[in-house]
Short mmCIF file of N, CA and C and ligand atoms in Angstrom, two decimals:
data_model
loop_
_atom_site.label_atom_id
_atom_site.label_comp_id
_atom_site.label_asym_id
_atom_site.label_seq_id
_atom_site.Cartn_x
_atom_site.Cartn_y
_atom_site.Cartn_z
N UNK A 1 20.79 1.14 -1.61
CA UNK A 1 20.02 2.01 -2.18
C UNK A 1 18.89 2.64 -1.62
N UNK A 2 19.17 3.87 -1.27
CA UNK A 2 18.43 4.75 -0.15
C UNK A 2 17.05 4.67 -0.80
N UNK A 3 16.37 4.63 0.73
CA UNK A 3 15.22 5.17 0.52
C UNK A 3 14.16 5.79 -0.36
N UNK A 4 14.85 7.28 -0.58
CA UNK A 4 14.88 7.81 -1.48
C UNK A 4 14.38 7.49 -3.20
N UNK A 5 15.68 6.92 -3.04
CA UNK A 5 15.47 6.43 -4.83
C UNK A 5 14.63 5.45 -5.05
N UNK A 6 14.17 4.33 -3.67
CA UNK A 6 13.07 3.59 -3.93
C UNK A 6 12.11 4.25 -4.58
N UNK A 7 11.70 5.08 -3.71
CA UNK A 7 10.53 5.72 -3.75
C UNK A 7 10.00 6.61 -5.21
N UNK A 8 11.24 7.19 -5.57
CA UNK A 8 11.43 8.07 -6.78
C UNK A 8 11.44 7.27 -8.16
N UNK A 9 11.94 5.85 -7.56
CA UNK A 9 11.78 5.18 -9.08
C UNK A 9 10.25 4.54 -8.62
N UNK A 10 9.59 4.20 -7.94
CA UNK A 10 8.49 3.54 -7.83
C UNK A 10 7.42 4.76 -8.75
N UNK A 11 7.54 5.69 -8.11
CA UNK A 11 6.77 6.77 -8.67
C UNK A 11 6.85 7.27 -9.76
N UNK A 12 8.10 6.82 -10.49
CA UNK A 12 8.47 7.27 -12.13
C UNK A 12 7.66 6.28 -12.96
N UNK A 13 7.71 4.93 -12.19
CA UNK A 13 7.18 3.55 -13.12
C UNK A 13 5.78 3.99 -13.05
N UNK A 14 4.88 4.24 -11.80
CA UNK A 14 3.74 4.41 -11.53
C UNK A 14 3.09 5.57 -12.89
N UNK A 15 4.24 6.61 -12.99
CA UNK A 15 3.29 7.70 -13.73
C UNK A 15 3.10 7.11 -15.22
N UNK A 16 4.42 6.41 -15.38
CA UNK A 16 4.64 5.57 -16.62
C UNK A 16 3.34 4.47 -16.95
N UNK A 17 3.36 3.91 -15.90
CA UNK A 17 2.24 2.79 -15.88
C UNK A 17 0.86 3.49 -16.11
N UNK A 18 0.23 4.69 -15.23
CA UNK A 18 -0.85 5.48 -15.60
C UNK A 18 -1.33 5.84 -16.60
N UNK A 19 -0.12 6.65 -17.48
CA UNK A 19 -0.05 6.87 -19.22
C UNK A 19 -0.63 5.81 -19.90
N UNK A 20 0.00 4.81 -19.52
CA UNK A 20 -0.02 3.72 -20.32
C UNK A 20 -1.63 2.69 -19.93
N UNK A 21 -1.97 3.19 -19.06
CA UNK A 21 -3.25 2.65 -18.63
C UNK A 21 -2.28 0.71 -17.86
N UNK A 22 -1.18 0.26 -18.20
CA UNK A 22 -0.88 -0.61 -17.73
C UNK A 22 0.23 -0.99 -17.31
N UNK A 23 0.41 -1.93 -16.81
CA UNK A 23 1.92 -2.09 -16.40
C UNK A 23 2.74 -2.69 -17.35
N UNK A 24 3.97 -2.21 -18.25
CA UNK A 24 4.21 -3.28 -19.29
C UNK A 24 5.31 -4.30 -18.95
N UNK A 25 5.85 -5.01 -19.88
CA UNK A 25 7.15 -5.81 -18.99
C UNK A 25 7.78 -5.53 -18.47
N UNK A 26 8.63 -4.03 -19.03
CA UNK A 26 9.69 -3.74 -18.57
C UNK A 26 9.28 -3.28 -17.67
N UNK A 27 8.03 -2.60 -17.26
CA UNK A 27 7.77 -2.06 -15.64
C UNK A 27 7.62 -3.27 -14.53
N UNK A 28 7.01 -4.45 -14.92
CA UNK A 28 7.12 -5.40 -14.19
C UNK A 28 8.92 -6.09 -14.03
N UNK A 29 9.77 -5.73 -15.33
CA UNK A 29 10.87 -6.33 -14.92
C UNK A 29 11.69 -5.22 -13.82
N UNK A 30 11.12 -4.46 -14.38
CA UNK A 30 12.07 -3.31 -13.26
C UNK A 30 11.92 -2.92 -11.93
N UNK A 31 10.65 -3.14 -11.33
CA UNK A 31 9.82 -3.12 -10.22
C UNK A 31 10.54 -4.74 -9.57
N UNK A 32 10.64 -5.18 -10.45
CA UNK A 32 11.34 -6.98 -9.81
C UNK A 32 12.67 -7.00 -8.98
N UNK A 33 13.24 -5.89 -10.17
CA UNK A 33 14.49 -5.66 -9.60
C UNK A 33 14.73 -4.92 -8.65
N UNK A 34 13.88 -4.16 -8.47
CA UNK A 34 14.23 -3.28 -7.47
C UNK A 34 13.55 -3.91 -6.11
N UNK A 35 13.16 -4.65 -6.25
CA UNK A 35 11.89 -4.99 -4.73
C UNK A 35 12.13 -6.16 -4.65
N UNK A 36 12.11 -6.91 -5.70
CA UNK A 36 12.32 -8.44 -5.38
C UNK A 36 10.81 -9.06 -4.91
N UNK A 37 11.18 -10.19 -3.74
CA UNK A 37 10.30 -10.54 -3.39
C UNK A 37 8.76 -9.42 -2.96
N UNK A 38 9.20 -8.40 -2.22
CA UNK A 38 8.24 -7.31 -2.03
C UNK A 38 7.53 -6.89 -3.50
N UNK A 39 8.31 -6.53 -4.27
CA UNK A 39 7.17 -7.04 -5.75
C UNK A 39 6.30 -7.96 -5.69
N UNK A 40 6.66 -9.01 -5.66
CA UNK A 40 5.99 -10.51 -5.95
C UNK A 40 4.79 -10.23 -5.17
N UNK A 41 4.80 -10.30 -3.43
CA UNK A 41 3.81 -10.20 -2.66
C UNK A 41 2.98 -8.90 -3.14
N UNK A 42 3.47 -7.84 -3.53
CA UNK A 42 2.65 -6.85 -3.92
C UNK A 42 1.90 -7.16 -4.78
N UNK A 43 2.52 -7.84 -6.00
CA UNK A 43 1.52 -8.08 -7.41
C UNK A 43 0.28 -9.15 -6.95
N UNK A 44 0.92 -9.89 -5.95
CA UNK A 44 -0.04 -10.99 -5.40
C UNK A 44 -1.26 -10.01 -4.55
N UNK A 45 -1.25 -9.24 -4.07
CA UNK A 45 -2.51 -8.30 -3.01
C UNK A 45 -3.16 -7.97 -3.86
N UNK A 46 -2.20 -6.94 -5.36
CA UNK A 46 -2.98 -6.21 -6.38
C UNK A 46 -3.85 -7.50 -7.19
N UNK A 47 -3.55 -8.74 -7.71
CA UNK A 47 -4.62 -9.45 -8.10
C UNK A 47 -5.47 -9.68 -8.00
N UNK A 48 -5.31 -10.03 -6.45
CA UNK A 48 -6.29 -10.93 -5.64
C UNK A 48 -7.31 -9.76 -5.00
N UNK A 49 -7.23 -8.32 -5.31
CA UNK A 49 -7.68 -7.52 -5.19
C UNK A 49 -7.82 -6.98 -3.80
N UNK A 50 -6.86 -7.32 -2.84
CA UNK A 50 -6.81 -6.82 -1.51
C UNK A 50 -6.52 -5.62 -1.10
N UNK A 51 -6.36 -4.29 -2.58
CA UNK A 51 -6.16 -2.88 -2.07
C UNK A 51 -7.52 -2.73 -1.69
N UNK A 52 -7.56 -1.69 -0.77
CA UNK A 52 -8.98 -1.22 -0.57
C UNK A 52 -8.56 0.02 -0.15
N UNK A 53 -10.02 0.86 -0.84
CA UNK A 53 -9.90 2.48 -0.32
C UNK A 53 -11.22 2.41 0.23
N UNK A 54 -11.06 3.00 1.30
CA UNK A 54 -12.41 3.29 2.58
C UNK A 54 -12.58 4.84 2.49
N UNK A 55 -13.69 4.86 1.78
CA UNK A 55 -14.19 6.55 1.75
C UNK A 55 -15.48 6.57 3.00
N UNK A 56 -15.34 7.44 3.73
CA UNK A 56 -16.26 7.58 4.76
C UNK A 56 -17.04 9.28 4.51
N UNK A 57 -17.85 8.99 4.66
CA UNK A 57 -19.27 9.70 4.12
C UNK A 57 -19.78 10.40 5.67
N UNK A 58 -20.04 11.56 5.37
CA UNK A 58 -20.56 12.77 4.44
C UNK A 58 -18.95 13.53 4.58
N UNK A 59 -17.79 13.26 5.45
CA UNK A 59 -16.59 13.94 5.94
C UNK A 59 -15.89 13.75 4.16
N UNK A 60 -15.75 12.43 3.74
CA UNK A 60 -15.08 12.42 2.56
C UNK A 60 -13.78 11.93 2.97
N UNK A 61 -13.17 11.46 4.25
CA UNK A 61 -12.41 11.18 4.69
C UNK A 61 -11.83 9.46 3.70
N UNK A 62 -10.21 9.48 3.37
CA UNK A 62 -10.47 8.49 2.52
C UNK A 62 -9.31 7.68 3.53
N UNK A 63 -9.41 6.13 3.51
CA UNK A 63 -8.28 5.48 4.47
C UNK A 63 -7.99 4.45 3.17
N UNK A 64 -6.47 3.85 3.17
CA UNK A 64 -5.89 2.39 2.35
C UNK A 64 -6.02 1.70 2.93
N UNK A 65 -6.05 0.46 2.73
CA UNK A 65 -6.22 -0.74 3.71
C UNK A 65 -5.78 -2.19 2.55
N UNK A 66 -5.10 -2.76 3.37
CA UNK A 66 -4.60 -3.79 2.23
C UNK A 66 -4.87 -5.05 3.42
N UNK A 67 -5.39 -6.03 2.55
CA UNK A 67 -6.21 -7.29 3.26
C UNK A 67 -4.78 -8.11 3.42
N UNK A 68 -4.21 -8.60 4.57
CA UNK A 68 -3.21 -9.43 4.28
C UNK A 68 -3.77 -11.04 4.90
N UNK A 69 -2.62 -11.46 4.71
CA UNK A 69 -2.92 -13.40 5.48
C UNK A 69 -3.95 -13.35 6.88
N UNK A 70 -3.51 -12.05 7.80
CA UNK A 70 -3.49 -12.51 9.13
C UNK A 70 -4.56 -11.47 9.27
N UNK A 71 -3.87 -9.89 8.90
CA UNK A 71 -5.19 -8.77 9.31
C UNK A 71 -4.89 -8.39 8.55
N UNK A 72 -5.80 -7.00 8.12
CA UNK A 72 -5.86 -5.85 7.79
C UNK A 72 -4.40 -4.71 8.13
N UNK A 73 -3.89 -3.77 6.92
CA UNK A 73 -2.95 -3.12 7.24
C UNK A 73 -3.24 -1.68 6.63
N UNK A 74 -3.50 -0.86 7.93
CA UNK A 74 -3.73 0.37 7.55
C UNK A 74 -2.49 1.35 6.74
N UNK A 75 -2.91 1.87 5.67
CA UNK A 75 -1.43 2.68 5.42
C UNK A 75 -1.98 4.19 4.97
N UNK A 76 -0.62 4.65 5.73
CA UNK A 76 -0.52 6.55 4.98
C UNK A 76 0.14 6.94 4.02
N UNK A 77 -0.35 6.71 3.11
CA UNK A 77 0.25 6.61 1.76
C UNK A 77 0.89 8.13 1.43
N UNK A 78 0.46 8.84 2.00
CA UNK A 78 1.04 10.43 1.90
C UNK A 78 2.24 10.75 2.99
N UNK A 79 2.23 9.41 3.82
CA UNK A 79 3.11 9.82 5.18
C UNK A 79 4.33 8.52 4.50
N UNK A 80 3.81 7.88 3.46
CA UNK A 80 4.70 6.99 3.17
C UNK A 80 4.75 5.95 4.28
N UNK A 81 3.76 5.43 4.97
CA UNK A 81 3.51 5.10 6.35
C UNK A 81 2.63 3.98 6.17
N UNK A 82 2.68 2.83 6.54
CA UNK A 82 2.55 1.40 7.12
C UNK A 82 2.10 0.98 8.51
N UNK A 83 0.97 0.15 9.13
CA UNK A 83 1.06 -0.69 10.00
C UNK A 83 1.75 -1.80 10.26
N UNK A 84 2.32 -2.18 9.31
CA UNK A 84 2.82 -3.75 9.31
C UNK A 84 3.85 -3.75 10.31
N UNK A 85 4.30 -5.35 10.41
CA UNK A 85 5.54 -5.04 11.39
C UNK A 85 6.89 -5.25 10.67
N UNK A 86 6.77 -5.55 8.89
CA UNK A 86 7.85 -5.26 8.16
C UNK A 86 8.08 -3.58 8.18
N UNK A 87 7.38 -2.68 8.06
CA UNK A 87 7.57 -1.44 8.08
C UNK A 87 8.21 -1.31 9.65
N UNK A 88 7.92 -1.49 9.88
CA UNK A 88 7.74 -0.67 11.93
C UNK A 88 9.59 -1.22 12.05
N UNK A 89 9.73 -2.72 11.92
CA UNK A 89 11.44 -3.00 12.26
C UNK A 89 11.78 -2.11 11.20
N UNK A 90 11.80 -2.48 10.04
CA UNK A 90 12.50 -1.81 9.19
C UNK A 90 12.76 0.20 9.00
N UNK A 91 11.65 0.47 9.77
CA UNK A 91 12.33 2.18 10.05
C UNK A 91 12.91 2.29 11.27
N UNK A 92 12.79 1.01 12.46
CA UNK A 92 13.77 1.14 13.60
C UNK A 92 14.94 1.17 13.19
N UNK A 93 14.82 0.32 12.82
CA UNK A 93 16.49 -0.18 12.00
C UNK A 93 17.15 0.96 11.04
N UNK A 94 16.28 1.48 10.58
CA UNK A 94 16.67 2.82 9.57
C UNK A 94 17.16 1.80 8.45
N UNK A 95 16.74 0.50 8.10
CA UNK A 95 16.95 0.35 7.04
C UNK A 95 15.93 0.70 5.35
N UNK A 96 16.39 0.59 4.70
CA UNK A 96 15.28 0.93 3.80
C UNK A 96 13.79 0.89 4.24
N UNK A 97 12.57 1.69 4.11
CA UNK A 97 11.72 1.52 2.63
C UNK A 97 10.62 1.02 2.77
N UNK A 98 9.98 1.09 1.77
CA UNK A 98 8.59 0.77 1.48
C UNK A 98 8.20 -1.12 1.23
N UNK A 99 7.29 -1.15 2.56
CA UNK A 99 6.91 -2.46 2.60
C UNK A 99 5.74 -3.19 1.03
N UNK A 100 5.80 -4.08 1.38
CA UNK A 100 4.68 -4.32 -0.19
C UNK A 100 3.48 -3.86 -0.17
N UNK A 101 2.87 -3.87 0.84
CA UNK A 101 1.58 -3.13 1.03
C UNK A 101 1.67 -1.88 0.54
N UNK A 102 3.52 -0.98 0.76
CA UNK A 102 3.09 0.63 0.26
C UNK A 102 2.92 0.34 -1.42
N UNK A 103 3.96 -0.17 -1.86
CA UNK A 103 4.53 -1.01 -3.33
C UNK A 103 2.71 -0.85 -4.28
N UNK A 104 2.24 -1.94 -3.23
CA UNK A 104 0.98 -2.24 -3.89
C UNK A 104 0.12 -0.90 -3.83
N UNK A 105 0.14 -0.79 -2.92
CA UNK A 105 -0.83 1.03 -2.86
C UNK A 105 -0.96 1.47 -3.67
N UNK A 106 0.66 2.26 -3.70
CA UNK A 106 1.13 3.22 -5.18
C UNK A 106 0.51 2.40 -6.80
N UNK A 107 0.70 1.49 -7.24
CA UNK A 107 0.48 0.90 -8.02
C UNK A 107 -0.90 1.08 -7.90
N UNK A 108 -1.88 0.55 -7.42
CA UNK A 108 -3.04 0.74 -7.34
C UNK A 108 -4.39 1.78 -7.77
N UNK A 109 -3.26 2.57 -6.63
CA UNK A 109 -4.19 3.92 -7.02
C UNK A 109 -3.58 4.52 -8.24
N UNK A 110 -2.60 4.12 -9.20
CA UNK A 110 -2.34 4.80 -10.37
C UNK A 110 -3.03 3.98 -11.67
N UNK A 111 -3.16 2.76 -11.38
CA UNK A 111 -4.00 2.13 -12.18
C UNK A 111 -5.37 1.58 -12.01
N UNK A 112 -5.93 2.40 -10.94
CA UNK A 112 -7.19 2.00 -10.61
C UNK A 112 -7.91 0.53 -10.07
N UNK A 113 -6.37 -0.23 -9.82
CA UNK A 113 -6.77 -1.65 -9.08
C UNK A 113 -7.28 -1.70 -7.49
N UNK A 114 -8.27 -1.26 -7.49
CA UNK A 114 -8.51 -1.19 -6.24
C UNK A 114 -10.03 -1.31 -5.77
N UNK A 115 -9.96 -1.46 -4.78
CA UNK A 115 -11.75 -1.47 -4.16
C UNK A 115 -12.53 -0.20 -3.72
N UNK A 116 -13.42 0.53 -4.13
CA UNK A 116 -13.85 1.62 -2.81
C UNK A 116 -14.81 0.91 -2.47
N UNK A 117 -14.95 1.62 -0.85
CA UNK A 117 -15.71 0.85 0.26
C UNK A 117 -16.37 2.08 0.48
N UNK A 118 -17.73 2.56 0.54
CA UNK A 118 -18.33 3.93 1.53
C UNK A 118 -18.79 3.28 2.72
N UNK A 119 -18.18 4.07 3.74
CA UNK A 119 -18.86 3.97 4.86
C UNK A 119 -19.25 4.92 5.48
N UNK A 120 -19.98 5.12 6.62
CA UNK A 120 -20.80 6.27 7.47
C UNK A 120 -19.42 6.85 8.33
N UNK A 121 -19.52 8.00 8.54
CA UNK A 121 -18.44 8.59 9.23
C UNK A 121 -18.31 8.04 10.53
N UNK A 122 -19.78 7.69 11.17
CA UNK A 122 -20.23 7.19 12.29
C UNK A 122 -19.13 5.85 12.37
N UNK A 123 -18.99 5.04 11.73
CA UNK A 123 -17.72 4.05 11.60
C UNK A 123 -16.39 4.03 11.68
N UNK A 124 -15.78 5.74 11.54
CA UNK A 124 -14.86 5.87 11.22
C UNK A 124 -13.88 5.46 12.51
N UNK A 125 -14.30 5.72 13.95
CA UNK A 125 -13.31 5.57 14.68
C UNK A 125 -13.16 4.20 14.78
N UNK A 126 -14.36 3.52 15.32
CA UNK A 126 -14.22 1.59 15.48
C UNK A 126 -13.60 1.16 14.56
N UNK A 127 -13.54 1.62 13.39
CA UNK A 127 -12.78 0.72 12.16
C UNK A 127 -11.57 1.54 12.21
N UNK A 128 -10.97 2.71 12.64
CA UNK A 128 -9.84 3.09 12.56
C UNK A 128 -9.24 2.24 14.18
N UNK A 129 -9.88 2.04 14.89
CA UNK A 129 -9.63 1.53 16.32
C UNK A 129 -8.74 -0.02 15.94
N UNK A 130 -9.54 -0.50 15.54
CA UNK A 130 -9.97 -2.01 14.91
C UNK A 130 -8.54 -2.14 13.96
N UNK A 131 -7.92 -1.30 13.19
CA UNK A 131 -7.14 -1.27 12.13
C UNK A 131 -5.44 -0.80 13.28
N UNK A 132 -5.76 -0.22 13.91
CA UNK A 132 -4.77 0.32 14.30
C UNK A 132 -4.02 -1.03 15.78
N UNK A 133 -5.35 -1.80 16.07
CA UNK A 133 -5.09 -2.30 17.30
C UNK A 133 -3.91 -3.57 17.10
N UNK A 134 -3.58 -3.76 15.72
CA UNK A 134 -2.54 -4.75 15.57
C UNK A 134 -1.63 -4.25 15.32
N UNK A 135 -1.15 -2.90 15.79
CA UNK A 135 0.41 -2.31 15.87
C UNK A 135 1.21 -1.94 16.71
N UNK A 136 2.43 -2.97 16.29
CA UNK A 136 3.54 -3.37 17.28
C UNK A 136 3.76 -1.79 18.37
ZN1 ZN M 1 3.13 -2.70 5.29
#
């Protein structure tokens, strides 16, 4: 499966889920067929409310974070980018794909299943440094 069809299929399912306001049984089956364990982990993150949207004031800059077991993962969803090892090594290998953080973030954004945290712009630089530190 190519990277594009993964993203396109996920986007299509997210659009459907958004209009329904939930993930249907069929959505769940399709997502599991497409992503396997990655979807299981994404769903776990969603259920445990580990997807966070930081909004910095007054600039309005936003940053998406998935809280992991050992550290927080910084995502740049517009660029399909994540700071986890999974993402990093797979991209280097030219393998597929979306890591489970990106899958979780896309579903979270479409269904509103995330927590919004407001911070001041003064904290932006130090938080970003913290989130980027663990990047290989
Ligand atoms: Zn990731």
